[in-house]
CSV table of C-alpha atoms and ligand atoms in Angstrom, one decimal:
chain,number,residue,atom,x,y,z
A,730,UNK,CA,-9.2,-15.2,-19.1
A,731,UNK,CA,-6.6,-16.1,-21.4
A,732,UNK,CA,-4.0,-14.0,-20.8
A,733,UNK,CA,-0.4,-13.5,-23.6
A,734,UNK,CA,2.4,-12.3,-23.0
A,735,UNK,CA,4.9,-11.8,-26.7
A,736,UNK,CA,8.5,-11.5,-26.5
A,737,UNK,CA,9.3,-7.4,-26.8
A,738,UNK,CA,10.1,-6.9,-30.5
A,739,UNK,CA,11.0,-3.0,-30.8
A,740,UNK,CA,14.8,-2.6,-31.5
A,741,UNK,CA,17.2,-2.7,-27.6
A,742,UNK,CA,14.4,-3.6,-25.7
A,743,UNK,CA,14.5,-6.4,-23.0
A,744,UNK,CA,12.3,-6.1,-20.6
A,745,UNK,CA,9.2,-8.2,-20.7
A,746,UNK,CA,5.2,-7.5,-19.9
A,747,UNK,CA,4.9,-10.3,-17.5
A,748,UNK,CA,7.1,-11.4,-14.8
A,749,UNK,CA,7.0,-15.2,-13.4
A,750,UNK,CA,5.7,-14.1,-10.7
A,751,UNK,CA,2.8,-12.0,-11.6
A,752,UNK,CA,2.0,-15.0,-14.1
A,753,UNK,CA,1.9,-17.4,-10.8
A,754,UNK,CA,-0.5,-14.6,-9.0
A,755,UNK,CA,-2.6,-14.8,-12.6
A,756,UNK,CA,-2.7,-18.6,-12.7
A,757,UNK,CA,-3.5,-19.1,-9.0
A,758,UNK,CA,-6.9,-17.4,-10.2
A,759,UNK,CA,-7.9,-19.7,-12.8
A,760,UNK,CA,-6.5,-17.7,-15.5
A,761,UNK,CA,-4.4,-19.2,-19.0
A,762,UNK,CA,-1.3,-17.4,-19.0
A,763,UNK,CA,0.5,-18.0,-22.3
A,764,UNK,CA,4.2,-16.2,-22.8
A,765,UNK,CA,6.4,-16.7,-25.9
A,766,UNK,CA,9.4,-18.5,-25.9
A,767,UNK,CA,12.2,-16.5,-24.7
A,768,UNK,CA,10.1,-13.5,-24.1
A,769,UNK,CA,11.7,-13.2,-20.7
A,770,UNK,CA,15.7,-13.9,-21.3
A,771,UNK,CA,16.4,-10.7,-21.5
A,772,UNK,CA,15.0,-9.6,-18.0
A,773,UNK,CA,16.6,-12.9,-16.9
A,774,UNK,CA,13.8,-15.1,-16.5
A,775,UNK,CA,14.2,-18.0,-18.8
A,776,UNK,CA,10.8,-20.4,-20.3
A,777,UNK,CA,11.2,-23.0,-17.1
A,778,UNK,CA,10.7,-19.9,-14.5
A,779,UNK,CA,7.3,-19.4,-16.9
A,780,UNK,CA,6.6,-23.0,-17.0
A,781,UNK,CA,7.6,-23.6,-13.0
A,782,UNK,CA,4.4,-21.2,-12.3
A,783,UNK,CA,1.9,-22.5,-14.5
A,784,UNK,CA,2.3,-20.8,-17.2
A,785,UNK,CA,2.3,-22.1,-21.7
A,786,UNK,CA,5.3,-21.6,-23.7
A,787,UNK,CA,4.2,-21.2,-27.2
A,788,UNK,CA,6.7,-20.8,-30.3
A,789,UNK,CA,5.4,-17.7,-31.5
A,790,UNK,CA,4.0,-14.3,-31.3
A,791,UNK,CA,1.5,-15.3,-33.6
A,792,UNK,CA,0.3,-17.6,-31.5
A,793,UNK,CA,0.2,-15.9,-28.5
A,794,UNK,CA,-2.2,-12.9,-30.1
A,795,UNK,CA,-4.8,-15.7,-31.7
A,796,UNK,CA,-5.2,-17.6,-28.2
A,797,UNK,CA,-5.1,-14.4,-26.0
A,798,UNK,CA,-8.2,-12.2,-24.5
A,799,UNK,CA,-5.8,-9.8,-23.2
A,800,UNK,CA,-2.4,-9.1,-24.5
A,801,UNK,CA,0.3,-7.9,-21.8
A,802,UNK,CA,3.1,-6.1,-23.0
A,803,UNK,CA,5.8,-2.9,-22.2
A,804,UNK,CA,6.1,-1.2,-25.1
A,805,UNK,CA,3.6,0.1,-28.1
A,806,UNK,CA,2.8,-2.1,-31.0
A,807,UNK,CA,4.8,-2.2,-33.3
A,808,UNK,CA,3.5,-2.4,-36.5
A,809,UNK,CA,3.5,-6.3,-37.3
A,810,UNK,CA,1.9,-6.8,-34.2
A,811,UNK,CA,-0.9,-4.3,-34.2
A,812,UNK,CA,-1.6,-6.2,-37.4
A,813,UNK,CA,-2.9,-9.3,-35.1
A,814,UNK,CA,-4.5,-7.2,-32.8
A,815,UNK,CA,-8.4,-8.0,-33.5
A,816,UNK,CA,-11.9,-7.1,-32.2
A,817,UNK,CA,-12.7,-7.6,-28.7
A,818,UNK,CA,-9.1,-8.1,-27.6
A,819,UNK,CA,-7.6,-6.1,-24.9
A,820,UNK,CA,-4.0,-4.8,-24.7
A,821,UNK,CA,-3.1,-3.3,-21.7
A,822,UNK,CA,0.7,-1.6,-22.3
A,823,UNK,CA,2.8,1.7,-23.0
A,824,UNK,CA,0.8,3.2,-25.6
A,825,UNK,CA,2.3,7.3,-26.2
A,826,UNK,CA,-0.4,8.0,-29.1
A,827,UNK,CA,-0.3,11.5,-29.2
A,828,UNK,CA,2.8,11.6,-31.2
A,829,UNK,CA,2.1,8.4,-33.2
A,830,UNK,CA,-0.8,8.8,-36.2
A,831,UNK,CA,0.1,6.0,-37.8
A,832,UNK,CA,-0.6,3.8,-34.4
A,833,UNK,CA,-3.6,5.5,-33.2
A,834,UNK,CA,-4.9,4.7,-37.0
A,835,UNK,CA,-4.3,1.1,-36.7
A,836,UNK,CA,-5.2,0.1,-33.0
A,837,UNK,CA,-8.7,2.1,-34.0
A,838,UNK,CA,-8.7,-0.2,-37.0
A,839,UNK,CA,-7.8,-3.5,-35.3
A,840,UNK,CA,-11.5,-2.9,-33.2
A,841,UNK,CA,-9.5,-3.9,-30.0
A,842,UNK,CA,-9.7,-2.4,-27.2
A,843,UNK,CA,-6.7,-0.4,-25.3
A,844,UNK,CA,-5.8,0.4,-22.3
A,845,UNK,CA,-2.3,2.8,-22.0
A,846,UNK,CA,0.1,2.7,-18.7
A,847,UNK,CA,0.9,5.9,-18.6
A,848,UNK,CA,-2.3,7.4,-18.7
A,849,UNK,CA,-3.7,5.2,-15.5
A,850,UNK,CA,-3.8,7.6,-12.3
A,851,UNK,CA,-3.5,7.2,-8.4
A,852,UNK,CA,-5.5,9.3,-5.6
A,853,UNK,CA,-3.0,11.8,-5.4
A,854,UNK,CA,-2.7,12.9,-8.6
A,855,UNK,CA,0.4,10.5,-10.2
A,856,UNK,CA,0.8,8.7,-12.9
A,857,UNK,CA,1.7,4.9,-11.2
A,858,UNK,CA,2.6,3.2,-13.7
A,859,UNK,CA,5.0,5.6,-15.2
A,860,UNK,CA,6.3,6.3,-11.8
A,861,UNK,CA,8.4,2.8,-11.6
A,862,UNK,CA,10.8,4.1,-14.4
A,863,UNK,CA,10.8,7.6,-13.5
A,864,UNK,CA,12.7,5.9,-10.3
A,865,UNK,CA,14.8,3.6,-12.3
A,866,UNK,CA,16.4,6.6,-14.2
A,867,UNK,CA,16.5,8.8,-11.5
A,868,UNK,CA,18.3,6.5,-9.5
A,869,UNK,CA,20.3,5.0,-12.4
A,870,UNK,CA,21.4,9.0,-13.1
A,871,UNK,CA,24.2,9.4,-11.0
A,872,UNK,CA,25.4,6.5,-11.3
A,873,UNK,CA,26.3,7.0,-15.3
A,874,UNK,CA,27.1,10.4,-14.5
A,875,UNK,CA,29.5,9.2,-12.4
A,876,UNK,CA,31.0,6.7,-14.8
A,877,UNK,CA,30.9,9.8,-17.3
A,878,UNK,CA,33.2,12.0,-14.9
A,879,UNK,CA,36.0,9.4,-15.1
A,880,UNK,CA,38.6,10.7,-17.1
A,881,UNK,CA,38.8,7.8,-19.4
A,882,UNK,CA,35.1,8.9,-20.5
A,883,UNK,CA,35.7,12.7,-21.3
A,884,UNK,CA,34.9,13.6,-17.7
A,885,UNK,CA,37.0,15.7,-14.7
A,886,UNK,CA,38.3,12.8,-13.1
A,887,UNK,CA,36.2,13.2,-9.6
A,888,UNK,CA,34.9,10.6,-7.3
A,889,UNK,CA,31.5,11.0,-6.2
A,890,UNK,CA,32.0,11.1,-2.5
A,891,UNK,CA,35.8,12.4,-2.8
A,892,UNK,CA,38.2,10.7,0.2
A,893,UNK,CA,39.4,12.1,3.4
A,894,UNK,CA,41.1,15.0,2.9
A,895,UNK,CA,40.0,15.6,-0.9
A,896,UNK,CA,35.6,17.5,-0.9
A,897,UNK,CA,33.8,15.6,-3.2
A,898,UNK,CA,31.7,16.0,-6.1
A,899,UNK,CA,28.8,18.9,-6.4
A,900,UNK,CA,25.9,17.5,-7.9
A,901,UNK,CA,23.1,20.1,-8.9
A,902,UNK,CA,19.9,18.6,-10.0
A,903,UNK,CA,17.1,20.5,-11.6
A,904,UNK,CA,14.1,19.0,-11.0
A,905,UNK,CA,13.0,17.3,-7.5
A,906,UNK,CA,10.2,14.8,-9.0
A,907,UNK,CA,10.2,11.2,-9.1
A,908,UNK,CA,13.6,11.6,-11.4
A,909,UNK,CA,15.0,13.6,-9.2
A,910,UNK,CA,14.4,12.4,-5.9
A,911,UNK,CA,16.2,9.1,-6.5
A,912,UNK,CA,19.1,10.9,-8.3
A,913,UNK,CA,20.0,13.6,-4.9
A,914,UNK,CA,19.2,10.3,-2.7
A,915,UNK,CA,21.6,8.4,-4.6
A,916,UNK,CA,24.2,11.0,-5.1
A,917,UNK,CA,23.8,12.1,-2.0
A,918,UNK,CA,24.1,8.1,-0.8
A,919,UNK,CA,27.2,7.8,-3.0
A,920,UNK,CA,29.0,11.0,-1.0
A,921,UNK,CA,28.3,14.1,-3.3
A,922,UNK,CA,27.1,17.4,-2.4
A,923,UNK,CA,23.9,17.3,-3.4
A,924,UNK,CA,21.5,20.4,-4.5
A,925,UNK,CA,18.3,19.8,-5.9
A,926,UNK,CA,16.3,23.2,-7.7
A,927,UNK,CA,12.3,23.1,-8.4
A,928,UNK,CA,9.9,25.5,-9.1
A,929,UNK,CA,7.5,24.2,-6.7
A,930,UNK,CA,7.4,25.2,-3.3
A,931,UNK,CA,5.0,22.6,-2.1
A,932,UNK,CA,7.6,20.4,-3.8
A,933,UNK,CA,10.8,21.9,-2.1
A,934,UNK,CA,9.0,21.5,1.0
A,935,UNK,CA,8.5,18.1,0.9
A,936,UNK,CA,12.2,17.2,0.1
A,937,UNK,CA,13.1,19.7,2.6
A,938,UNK,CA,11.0,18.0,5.3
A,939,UNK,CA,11.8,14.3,4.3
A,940,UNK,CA,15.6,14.8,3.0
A,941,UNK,CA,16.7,17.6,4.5
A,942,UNK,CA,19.7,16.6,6.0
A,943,UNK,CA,20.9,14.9,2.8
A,944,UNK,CA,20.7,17.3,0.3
A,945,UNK,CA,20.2,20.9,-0.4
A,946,UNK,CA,17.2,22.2,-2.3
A,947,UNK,CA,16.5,25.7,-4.0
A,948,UNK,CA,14.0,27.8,-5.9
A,949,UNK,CA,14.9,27.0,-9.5
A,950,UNK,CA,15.2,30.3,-11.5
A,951,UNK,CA,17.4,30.9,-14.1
A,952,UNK,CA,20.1,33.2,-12.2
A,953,UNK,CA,20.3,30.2,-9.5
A,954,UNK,CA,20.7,28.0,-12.4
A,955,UNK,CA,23.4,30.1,-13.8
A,956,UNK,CA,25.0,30.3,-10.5
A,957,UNK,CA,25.1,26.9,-9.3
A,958,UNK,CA,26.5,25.3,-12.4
A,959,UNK,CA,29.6,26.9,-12.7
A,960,UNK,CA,30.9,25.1,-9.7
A,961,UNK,CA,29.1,21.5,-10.5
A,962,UNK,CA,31.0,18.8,-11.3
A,963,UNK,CA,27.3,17.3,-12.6
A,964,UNK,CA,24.0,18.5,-13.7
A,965,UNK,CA,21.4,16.2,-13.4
A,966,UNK,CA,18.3,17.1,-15.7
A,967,UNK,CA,15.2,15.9,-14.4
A,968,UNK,CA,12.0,18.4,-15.2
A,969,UNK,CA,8.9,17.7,-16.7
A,970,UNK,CA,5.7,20.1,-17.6
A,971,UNK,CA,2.8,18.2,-18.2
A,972,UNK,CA,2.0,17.7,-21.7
A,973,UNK,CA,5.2,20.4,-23.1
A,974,UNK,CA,8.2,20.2,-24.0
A,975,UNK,CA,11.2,20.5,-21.7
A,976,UNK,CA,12.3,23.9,-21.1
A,977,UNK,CA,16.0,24.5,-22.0
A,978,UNK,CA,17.3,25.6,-19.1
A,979,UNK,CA,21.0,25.7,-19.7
A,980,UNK,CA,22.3,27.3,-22.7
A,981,UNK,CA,25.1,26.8,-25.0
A,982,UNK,CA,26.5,29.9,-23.9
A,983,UNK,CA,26.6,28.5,-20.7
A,984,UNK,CA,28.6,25.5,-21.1
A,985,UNK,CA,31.6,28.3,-21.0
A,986,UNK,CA,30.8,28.9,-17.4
A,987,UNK,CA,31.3,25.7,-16.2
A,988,UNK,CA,34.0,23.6,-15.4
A,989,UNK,CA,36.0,21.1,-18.3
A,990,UNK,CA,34.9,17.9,-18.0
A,991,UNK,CA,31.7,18.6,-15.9
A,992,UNK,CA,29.2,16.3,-17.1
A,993,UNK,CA,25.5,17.1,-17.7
A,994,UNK,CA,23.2,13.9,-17.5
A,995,UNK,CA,19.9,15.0,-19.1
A,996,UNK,CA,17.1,12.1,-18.3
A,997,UNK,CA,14.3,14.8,-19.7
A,998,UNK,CA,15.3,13.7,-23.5
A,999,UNK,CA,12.7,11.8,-23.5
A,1000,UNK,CA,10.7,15.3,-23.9
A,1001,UNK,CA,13.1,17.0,-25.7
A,1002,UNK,CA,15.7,17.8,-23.4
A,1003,UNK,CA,16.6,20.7,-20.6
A,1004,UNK,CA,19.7,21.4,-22.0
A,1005,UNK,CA,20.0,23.0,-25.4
A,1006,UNK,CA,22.6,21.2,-26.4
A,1007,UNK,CA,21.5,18.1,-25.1
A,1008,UNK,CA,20.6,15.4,-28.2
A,1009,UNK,CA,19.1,11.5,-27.8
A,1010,UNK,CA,21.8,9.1,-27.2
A,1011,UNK,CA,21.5,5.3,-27.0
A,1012,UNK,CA,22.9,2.5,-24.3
A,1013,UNK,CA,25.3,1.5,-27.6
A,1014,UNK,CA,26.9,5.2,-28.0
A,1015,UNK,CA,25.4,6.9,-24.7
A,1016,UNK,CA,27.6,9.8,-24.6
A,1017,UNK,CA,29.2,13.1,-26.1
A,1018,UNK,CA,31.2,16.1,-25.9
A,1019,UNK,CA,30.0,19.9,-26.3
A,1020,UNK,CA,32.5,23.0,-25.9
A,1021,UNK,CA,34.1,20.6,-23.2
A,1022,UNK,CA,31.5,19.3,-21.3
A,1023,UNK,CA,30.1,16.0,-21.5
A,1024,UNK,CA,26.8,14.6,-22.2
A,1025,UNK,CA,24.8,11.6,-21.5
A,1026,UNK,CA,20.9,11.9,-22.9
A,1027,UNK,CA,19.8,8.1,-23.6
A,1028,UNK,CA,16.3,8.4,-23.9
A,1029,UNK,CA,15.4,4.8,-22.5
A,1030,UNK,CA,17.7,4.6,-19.4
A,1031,UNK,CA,15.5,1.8,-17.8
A,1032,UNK,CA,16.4,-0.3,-20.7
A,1033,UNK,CA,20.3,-0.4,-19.6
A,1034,UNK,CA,19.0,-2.4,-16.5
A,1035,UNK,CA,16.6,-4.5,-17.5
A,1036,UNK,CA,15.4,-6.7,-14.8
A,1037,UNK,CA,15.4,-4.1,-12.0
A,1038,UNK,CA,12.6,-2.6,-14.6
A,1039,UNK,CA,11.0,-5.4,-15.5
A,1040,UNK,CA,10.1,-6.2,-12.2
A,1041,UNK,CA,9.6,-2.6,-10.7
A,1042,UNK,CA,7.1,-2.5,-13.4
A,1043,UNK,CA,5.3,-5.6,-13.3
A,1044,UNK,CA,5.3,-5.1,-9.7
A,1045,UNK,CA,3.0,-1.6,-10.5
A,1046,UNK,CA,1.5,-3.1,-13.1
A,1047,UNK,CA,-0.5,-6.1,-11.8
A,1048,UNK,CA,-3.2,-5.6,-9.7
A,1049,UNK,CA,-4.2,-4.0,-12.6
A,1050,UNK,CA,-3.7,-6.5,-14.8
A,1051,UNK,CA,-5.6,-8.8,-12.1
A,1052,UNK,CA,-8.5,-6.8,-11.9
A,1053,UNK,CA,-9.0,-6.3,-15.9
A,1054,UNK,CA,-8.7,-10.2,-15.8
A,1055,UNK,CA,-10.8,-11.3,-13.0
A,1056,UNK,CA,-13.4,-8.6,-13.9
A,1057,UNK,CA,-13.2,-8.2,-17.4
A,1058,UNK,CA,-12.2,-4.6,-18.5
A,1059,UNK,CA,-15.5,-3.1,-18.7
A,1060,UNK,CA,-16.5,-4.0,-15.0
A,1061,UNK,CA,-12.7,-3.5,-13.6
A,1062,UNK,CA,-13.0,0.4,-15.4
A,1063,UNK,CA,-16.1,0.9,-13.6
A,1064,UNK,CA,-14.9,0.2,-10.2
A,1065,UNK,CA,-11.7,1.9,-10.4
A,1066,UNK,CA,-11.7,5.5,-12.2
A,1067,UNK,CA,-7.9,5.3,-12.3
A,1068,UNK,CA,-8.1,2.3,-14.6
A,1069,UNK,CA,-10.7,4.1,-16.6
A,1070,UNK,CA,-8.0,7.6,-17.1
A,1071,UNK,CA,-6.0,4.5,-18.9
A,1072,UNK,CA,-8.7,3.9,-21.3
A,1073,UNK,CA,-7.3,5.4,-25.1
A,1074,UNK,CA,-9.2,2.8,-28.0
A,1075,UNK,CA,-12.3,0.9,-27.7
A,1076,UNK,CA,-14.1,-0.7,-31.1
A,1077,UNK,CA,-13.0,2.1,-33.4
A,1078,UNK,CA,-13.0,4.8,-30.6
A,1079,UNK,CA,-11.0,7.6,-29.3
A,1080,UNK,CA,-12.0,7.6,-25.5
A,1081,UNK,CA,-8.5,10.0,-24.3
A,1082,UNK,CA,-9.0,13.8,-25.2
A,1083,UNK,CA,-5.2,14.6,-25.3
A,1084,UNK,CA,-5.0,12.4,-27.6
A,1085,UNK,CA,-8.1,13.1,-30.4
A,1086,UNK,CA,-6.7,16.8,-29.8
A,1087,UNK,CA,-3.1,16.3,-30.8
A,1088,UNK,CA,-4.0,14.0,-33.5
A,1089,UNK,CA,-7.4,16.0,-34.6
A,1090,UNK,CA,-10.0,12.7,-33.9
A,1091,UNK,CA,-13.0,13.1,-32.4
A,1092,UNK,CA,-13.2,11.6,-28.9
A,1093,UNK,CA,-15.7,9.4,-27.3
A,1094,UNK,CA,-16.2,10.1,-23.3
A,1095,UNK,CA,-14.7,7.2,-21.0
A,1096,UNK,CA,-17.5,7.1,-18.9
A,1097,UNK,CA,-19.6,6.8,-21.6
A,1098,UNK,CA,-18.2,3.8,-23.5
A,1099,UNK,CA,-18.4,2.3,-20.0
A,1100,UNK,CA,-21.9,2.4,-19.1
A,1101,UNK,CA,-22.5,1.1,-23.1
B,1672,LIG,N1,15.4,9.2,-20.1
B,1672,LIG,C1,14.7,8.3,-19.6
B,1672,LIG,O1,14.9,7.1,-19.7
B,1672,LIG,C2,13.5,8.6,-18.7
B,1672,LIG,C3,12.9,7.7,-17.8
B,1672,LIG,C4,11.9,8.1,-17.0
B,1672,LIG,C5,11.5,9.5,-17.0
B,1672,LIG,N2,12.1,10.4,-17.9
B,1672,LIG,C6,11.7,11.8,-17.9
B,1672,LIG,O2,12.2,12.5,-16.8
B,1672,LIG,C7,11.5,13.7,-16.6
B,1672,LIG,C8,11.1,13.9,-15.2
B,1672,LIG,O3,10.1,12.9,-14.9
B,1672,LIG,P1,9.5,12.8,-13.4
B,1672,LIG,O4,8.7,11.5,-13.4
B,1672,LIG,O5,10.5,13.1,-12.4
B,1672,LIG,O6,8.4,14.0,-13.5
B,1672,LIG,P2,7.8,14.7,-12.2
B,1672,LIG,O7,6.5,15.4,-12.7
B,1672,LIG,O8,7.7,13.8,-11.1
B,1672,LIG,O9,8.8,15.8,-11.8
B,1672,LIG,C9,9.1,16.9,-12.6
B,1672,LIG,C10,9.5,18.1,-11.7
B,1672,LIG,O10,10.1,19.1,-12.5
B,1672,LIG,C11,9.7,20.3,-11.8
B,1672,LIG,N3,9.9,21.5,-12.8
B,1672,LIG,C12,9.2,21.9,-13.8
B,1672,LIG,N4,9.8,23.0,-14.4
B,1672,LIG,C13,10.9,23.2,-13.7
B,1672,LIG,C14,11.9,24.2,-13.8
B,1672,LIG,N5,11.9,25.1,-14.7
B,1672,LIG,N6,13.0,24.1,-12.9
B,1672,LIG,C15,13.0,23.2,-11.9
B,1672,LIG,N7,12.0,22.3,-11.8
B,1672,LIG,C16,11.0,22.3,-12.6
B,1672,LIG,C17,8.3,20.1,-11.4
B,1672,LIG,O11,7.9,21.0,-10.4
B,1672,LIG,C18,8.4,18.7,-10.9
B,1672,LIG,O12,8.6,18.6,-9.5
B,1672,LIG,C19,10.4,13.6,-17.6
B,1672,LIG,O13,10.7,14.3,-18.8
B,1672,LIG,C20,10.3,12.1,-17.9
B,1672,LIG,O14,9.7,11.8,-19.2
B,1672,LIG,C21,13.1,10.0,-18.7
């Protein structure tokens, strides 16, 4: 299979669909794998790393979408691009339809067919390819929270893990998913008092069993919320309901409670926010001041380390990119359901019901396009 990779085009993005190495991996199968010039520079992999492996350089994006069968990217089409999308092509990347009409419209259009990362599913009920940057920001969390409670930055002016003689800082983070797993085991890594609040008891269990000597975790309701933030130096926000919109779980009101300078770091922008006064930031201007307390709410936090993402996520994302290029996507969707859940557009149809019901289009069944 001809495989192409473009250079990322949507405005502060650098990572890249392909790394070198899952482009070797491709190659040592008999594959074409054809990358655009410079598409990796900004995940640190330059054309020679590309060209060291096997893989075509070729000047243009253009180019790479008229040679490819399958097109391997990160994020969405943008709209240029999903203009050289054509029938018969696959594109296997970060999709997000339900808010986006105008995409769903024109991938439909193009006749190709699409398969979406974060709709592909694992045995245990995750979301595996979403996963990889769920860790990055968790992980990445405390450590710009940390940055933000310098007192150059707006924040109290406490070190993480304090020094002999001085306690050091209380981290609270609601949440204990991917996000915030990584975020207690880093804090908790970097010294803090760590204390993590969920609403799921199979959940609290787990981080009990696994990390229970490193951090603290409670049942998250709202009078523990209320409680625990007036002595936090940082609130790390980190829920998620399937499908909603973040609750806001701290008010404005609230903000009075807590200490000046306490910083809340609120990774669930991305859906809106936990905190009500929490708005999108970016890596250029990433944080704010409200009634005191500092913000930080970038909505693409994997973007401020690139390469780490690039490669967590190629590293998730290949042997599925293997199998829909060994097989073909048809055969590789029939032997693996999970791959199927990732299936959103084939010739003209709707095949994810979330989708055709946020955006009122009919929907085709998976399984049925499948056995066609
Ligand atoms: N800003 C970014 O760059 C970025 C990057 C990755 C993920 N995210 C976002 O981070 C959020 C968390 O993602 P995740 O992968 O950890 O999700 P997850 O499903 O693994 O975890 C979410 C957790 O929130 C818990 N929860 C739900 N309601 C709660 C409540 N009221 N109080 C306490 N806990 C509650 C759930 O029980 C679950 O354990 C999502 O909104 C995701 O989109 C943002």
């Amino acid at each position: 299979m001809k495989i192409g990779c473009p250079k990322e085009i949507k405005p502060q993005e650098f990572r890249v669909g392909m790394t070198p190495n899952a482009a070797q991996e491709a190659v040592a199968r008999g594959h074409e794998v054809i990358i655009e010039t410079g598409a990796g520079l900004g995940s640190g992999f330059d054309n020679d790393a590309y060209v060291a492996v096997g893989a075509r350089i070729v000047d243009t994006a253009e180019e790479v979408f008229a040679t490819a069968d399958m097109i391997v990217k990160v994020k969405e089409p943008q709209a240029v691009e999903r203009k050289m999308l054509r029938e018969g092509q696959l594109l296997f990347t970060y999709l997000h339809l339900a808010p986006d009409p105008e995409q769903t419209h024109d991938l439909l259009a193009s006749g190709c067919t699409a398969i979406a990362y974060e709709t592909v599913t694992d045995s245990n009920g995750g979301l595996p390819l979403l996963a990889p940057m769920s860790e990055v920001a968790g992980r990445l969390a405390p450590q710009v929270g940390s940055w933000t409670l310098q007192k150059a930055n707006g924040g109290r002016g406490v070190l993480m893990g304090g020094v002999p003689g001085v306690g050091p800082a209380k981290v609270v983070v609601i949440g204990g998913g991917v996000v915030g797993t990584h975020a207690a085991q880093v804090a908790a890594g970097m010294g803090a008092d760590v204390t993590v609040l969920d609403r799921s008891l199979p959940r609290l269990r787990y981080l009990d069993d696994v990390f229970g000597g490193r951090f603290k975790n409670q049942y998250s309701t709202a009078g523990a919320t209320a409680e625990l933030i007036q002595s936090a130096d940082m609130v790390i926000g980190a829920v998620l309901i399937p499908g909603a919109a973040a609750p806001k779980l701290i008010t404005r009101e609230q903000l009075s409670t807590m200490k000046p300078g306490a910083v809340l770091v609120d990774v669930a922008i991305d859906q809106g926010g936990c905190f009500e006064t929490s708005k999108a930031t970016t890596h250029a201007d990433p944080i704010y001041e409200v009634d005191g307390i500092m913000h930080y709410c970038v909505a693409n936090m994997p973007g401020a380390v690139a390469r780490t993402s690039t490669i967590a996520l190629g590293n998730a994302t290949m042997p599925f990119m293997l199998a829909l290029a060994d097989k073909g996507w048809k055969q590789a969707c029939q032997d693996d359901p999970h791959l199927l859940a990732g299936l959103n557009v084939h010739a003209g149809q709707l095949t994810y019901y979330a989708v055709g019901k946020a955006l009122g289009i009919d929907v085709v069944s998976p399984a049925m396009v499948v056995k066609a």
